[in-house]
C-alpha cells in the first residue's frame, strides 16, 4: 500500500502549505505575497466579503448569501479558503497514514507521528519564513 503513504505525504505537504498561508496572512499583514493579488487575498479587509456590502459598516452585518458566515465561508476569502484546505488535507493525510500502518507494530505509530510532524514543520517553516513574505 505505498500509494497510501505517498497520498498521505502529498496531502501533508498541501496542509503545511495552506497552514503557512493562513499564518502568513494572520501574522504578516502588509508583508506577504498574497495581498498584491487582490482584495480576496488581503486578510486585512477580505473578511468583510462574508457580508453584504455596507452592512458591516452600518452596524448590521448581514450575510452576503446563505452560509457565507458558516458552511460556505471558505469561498468568501483566501484566509478561510486556505484554512479549509489545511484542515481537510491534514485530516485526510492522517486517515490515509493510519490506514497504511494499521497492521504495523505499536512502535510504528510514534515513529510515523514524529516523522510527519518533522515533515510538516519543515514545509511550514520554509514557506512561512522564506517564501510567503514579501520583504
mmCIF file of C-alpha atoms in Angstrom:
data_model
loop_
_atom_site.group_PDB
_atom_site.id
_atom_site.type_symbol
_atom_site.label_atom_id
_atom_site.label_comp_id
_atom_site.label_asym_id
_atom_site.label_seq_id
_atom_site.Cartn_x
_atom_site.Cartn_y
_atom_site.Cartn_z
ATOM 1 C CA UNK A 1 0.000 0.000 0.000
ATOM 2 C CA UNK A 2 2.692 2.511 -0.929
ATOM 3 C CA UNK A 3 0.045 4.658 -2.631
ATOM 4 C CA UNK A 4 -1.464 5.350 0.800
ATOM 5 C CA UNK A 5 1.833 6.662 2.151
ATOM 6 C CA UNK A 6 2.521 8.746 -0.970
ATOM 7 C CA UNK A 7 -1.012 10.163 -0.936
ATOM 8 C CA UNK A 8 -0.736 10.929 2.782
ATOM 9 C CA UNK A 9 2.617 12.663 2.247
ATOM 10 C CA UNK A 10 1.256 14.791 -0.615
ATOM 11 C CA UNK A 11 -1.767 15.779 1.465
ATOM 12 C CA UNK A 12 0.514 16.616 4.384
ATOM 13 C CA UNK A 13 2.538 18.919 2.121
ATOM 14 C CA UNK A 14 -0.661 20.605 0.952
ATOM 15 C CA UNK A 15 -1.779 21.011 4.575
ATOM 16 C CA UNK A 16 1.545 22.546 5.608
ATOM 17 C CA UNK A 17 1.430 24.929 2.642
ATOM 18 C CA UNK A 18 -2.092 26.052 3.479
ATOM 19 C CA UNK A 19 -1.246 26.457 7.177
ATOM 20 C CA UNK A 20 1.754 28.599 6.258
ATOM 21 C CA UNK A 21 -0.541 30.757 4.105
ATOM 22 C CA UNK A 22 -3.046 31.152 6.972
ATOM 23 C CA UNK A 23 -0.349 32.122 9.454
ATOM 24 C CA UNK A 24 1.293 34.471 6.969
ATOM 25 C CA UNK A 25 -1.994 36.267 6.373
ATOM 26 C CA UNK A 26 -2.650 36.417 10.119
ATOM 27 C CA UNK A 27 0.783 37.498 11.329
ATOM 28 C CA UNK A 28 2.381 39.231 8.338
ATOM 29 C CA UNK A 29 -0.225 41.781 7.284
ATOM 30 C CA UNK A 30 1.397 44.178 4.854
ATOM 31 C CA UNK A 31 4.371 41.855 4.442
ATOM 32 C CA UNK A 32 3.202 38.954 2.308
ATOM 33 C CA UNK A 33 2.975 37.981 -1.339
ATOM 34 C CA UNK A 34 -0.777 37.396 -1.308
ATOM 35 C CA UNK A 35 -2.005 40.967 -0.797
ATOM 36 C CA UNK A 36 -0.712 42.076 -4.194
ATOM 37 C CA UNK A 37 -3.051 39.540 -5.845
ATOM 38 C CA UNK A 38 -6.208 41.470 -4.994
ATOM 39 C CA UNK A 39 -8.772 42.103 -2.294
ATOM 40 C CA UNK A 40 -9.896 38.445 -1.992
ATOM 41 C CA UNK A 41 -6.348 37.653 -0.850
ATOM 42 C CA UNK A 42 -5.865 40.535 1.605
ATOM 43 C CA UNK A 43 -6.959 39.305 5.046
ATOM 44 C CA UNK A 44 -6.983 42.840 6.419
ATOM 45 C CA UNK A 45 -10.212 43.550 4.551
ATOM 46 C CA UNK A 46 -11.349 40.350 2.799
ATOM 47 C CA UNK A 47 -13.159 39.054 5.891
ATOM 48 C CA UNK A 48 -15.891 41.578 5.046
ATOM 49 C CA UNK A 49 -16.687 39.522 1.925
ATOM 50 C CA UNK A 50 -18.912 37.380 4.150
ATOM 51 C CA UNK A 51 -21.353 40.272 4.466
ATOM 52 C CA UNK A 52 -23.468 42.333 2.111
ATOM 53 C CA UNK A 53 -21.575 45.469 1.067
ATOM 54 C CA UNK A 54 -22.017 48.279 3.586
ATOM 55 C CA UNK A 55 -23.921 46.194 6.143
ATOM 56 C CA UNK A 56 -20.893 45.791 8.417
ATOM 57 C CA UNK A 57 -20.115 49.488 8.382
ATOM 58 C CA UNK A 58 -23.776 50.306 9.096
ATOM 59 C CA UNK A 59 -23.591 48.201 12.254
ATOM 60 C CA UNK A 60 -25.914 45.483 10.972
ATOM 61 C CA UNK A 61 -23.762 42.775 9.368
ATOM 62 C CA UNK A 62 -25.943 40.790 7.012
ATOM 63 C CA UNK A 63 -24.649 37.591 5.399
ATOM 64 C CA UNK A 64 -23.914 38.065 1.697
ATOM 65 C CA UNK A 65 -25.543 34.720 0.897
ATOM 66 C CA UNK A 66 -26.865 31.728 2.780
ATOM 67 C CA UNK A 67 -23.932 30.082 4.570
ATOM 68 C CA UNK A 68 -21.439 32.888 3.857
ATOM 69 C CA UNK A 69 -20.641 33.185 7.576
ATOM 70 C CA UNK A 70 -20.633 29.454 8.304
ATOM 71 C CA UNK A 71 -20.914 26.486 5.935
ATOM 72 C CA UNK A 72 -19.600 28.247 2.823
ATOM 73 C CA UNK A 73 -17.296 30.800 4.450
ATOM 74 C CA UNK A 74 -14.335 29.168 2.684
ATOM 75 C CA UNK A 75 -15.392 30.743 -0.637
ATOM 76 C CA UNK A 76 -15.512 34.311 0.723
ATOM 77 C CA UNK A 77 -11.771 34.988 1.082
ATOM 78 C CA UNK A 78 -8.360 33.395 0.834
ATOM 79 C CA UNK A 79 -7.817 33.128 4.605
ATOM 80 C CA UNK A 80 -10.912 30.958 5.049
ATOM 81 C CA UNK A 81 -10.169 29.009 1.860
ATOM 82 C CA UNK A 82 -6.606 28.217 2.973
ATOM 83 C CA UNK A 83 -7.849 27.242 6.438
ATOM 84 C CA UNK A 84 -10.400 24.894 4.844
ATOM 85 C CA UNK A 85 -7.694 23.306 2.679
ATOM 86 C CA UNK A 86 -5.345 23.000 5.678
ATOM 87 C CA UNK A 87 -7.834 21.217 7.901
ATOM 88 C CA UNK A 88 -9.231 18.962 5.171
ATOM 89 C CA UNK A 89 -5.836 17.893 3.825
ATOM 90 C CA UNK A 90 -4.431 17.384 7.323
ATOM 91 C CA UNK A 91 -7.320 15.163 8.382
ATOM 92 C CA UNK A 92 -7.263 13.131 5.162
ATOM 93 C CA UNK A 93 -3.499 12.710 5.434
ATOM 94 C CA UNK A 94 -3.836 11.335 8.954
ATOM 95 C CA UNK A 95 -6.612 8.980 7.898
ATOM 96 C CA UNK A 96 -4.606 7.602 4.966
ATOM 97 C CA UNK A 97 -1.493 7.253 7.093
ATOM 98 C CA UNK A 98 -3.489 5.413 9.745
ATOM 99 C CA UNK A 99 -4.821 3.006 7.153
ATOM 100 C CA UNK A 100 -1.307 2.430 5.802
ATOM 101 C CA UNK A 101 0.164 1.498 9.187
ATOM 102 C CA UNK A 102 -2.893 -0.277 10.637
ATOM 103 C CA UNK A 103 -1.137 -3.663 10.716
ATOM 104 C CA UNK A 104 2.216 -2.307 11.883
ATOM 105 C CA UNK A 105 3.712 -2.885 15.339
ATOM 106 C CA UNK A 106 2.843 -0.430 18.133
ATOM 107 C CA UNK A 107 6.163 1.396 17.941
ATOM 108 C CA UNK A 108 5.497 2.394 14.326
ATOM 109 C CA UNK A 109 2.805 4.860 15.396
ATOM 110 C CA UNK A 110 5.028 7.258 17.388
ATOM 111 C CA UNK A 111 7.732 6.941 14.731
ATOM 112 C CA UNK A 112 5.289 7.929 11.987
ATOM 113 C CA UNK A 113 3.856 10.774 14.085
ATOM 114 C CA UNK A 114 7.339 12.191 14.697
ATOM 115 C CA UNK A 115 8.255 11.838 11.028
ATOM 116 C CA UNK A 116 5.049 13.531 9.903
ATOM 117 C CA UNK A 117 5.485 16.313 12.461
ATOM 118 C CA UNK A 118 9.021 16.949 11.237
ATOM 119 C CA UNK A 119 7.979 16.944 7.575
ATOM 120 C CA UNK A 120 5.019 19.243 8.240
ATOM 121 C CA UNK A 121 7.216 21.603 10.261
ATOM 122 C CA UNK A 122 9.915 21.728 7.595
ATOM 123 C CA UNK A 123 7.495 22.628 4.794
ATOM 124 C CA UNK A 124 5.634 25.108 7.005
ATOM 125 C CA UNK A 125 8.786 26.914 8.178
ATOM 126 C CA UNK A 126 10.260 27.144 4.691
ATOM 127 C CA UNK A 127 7.115 28.705 3.276
ATOM 128 C CA UNK A 128 6.222 30.881 6.273
ATOM 129 C CA UNK A 129 9.737 32.201 6.907
ATOM 130 C CA UNK A 130 11.062 32.464 3.340
ATOM 131 C CA UNK A 131 8.556 32.150 0.508
ATOM 132 C CA UNK A 132 5.308 33.859 1.547
ATOM 133 C CA UNK A 133 6.836 37.045 2.969
ATOM 134 C CA UNK A 134 7.322 39.924 0.576
ATOM 135 C CA UNK A 135 10.043 41.786 2.473
#
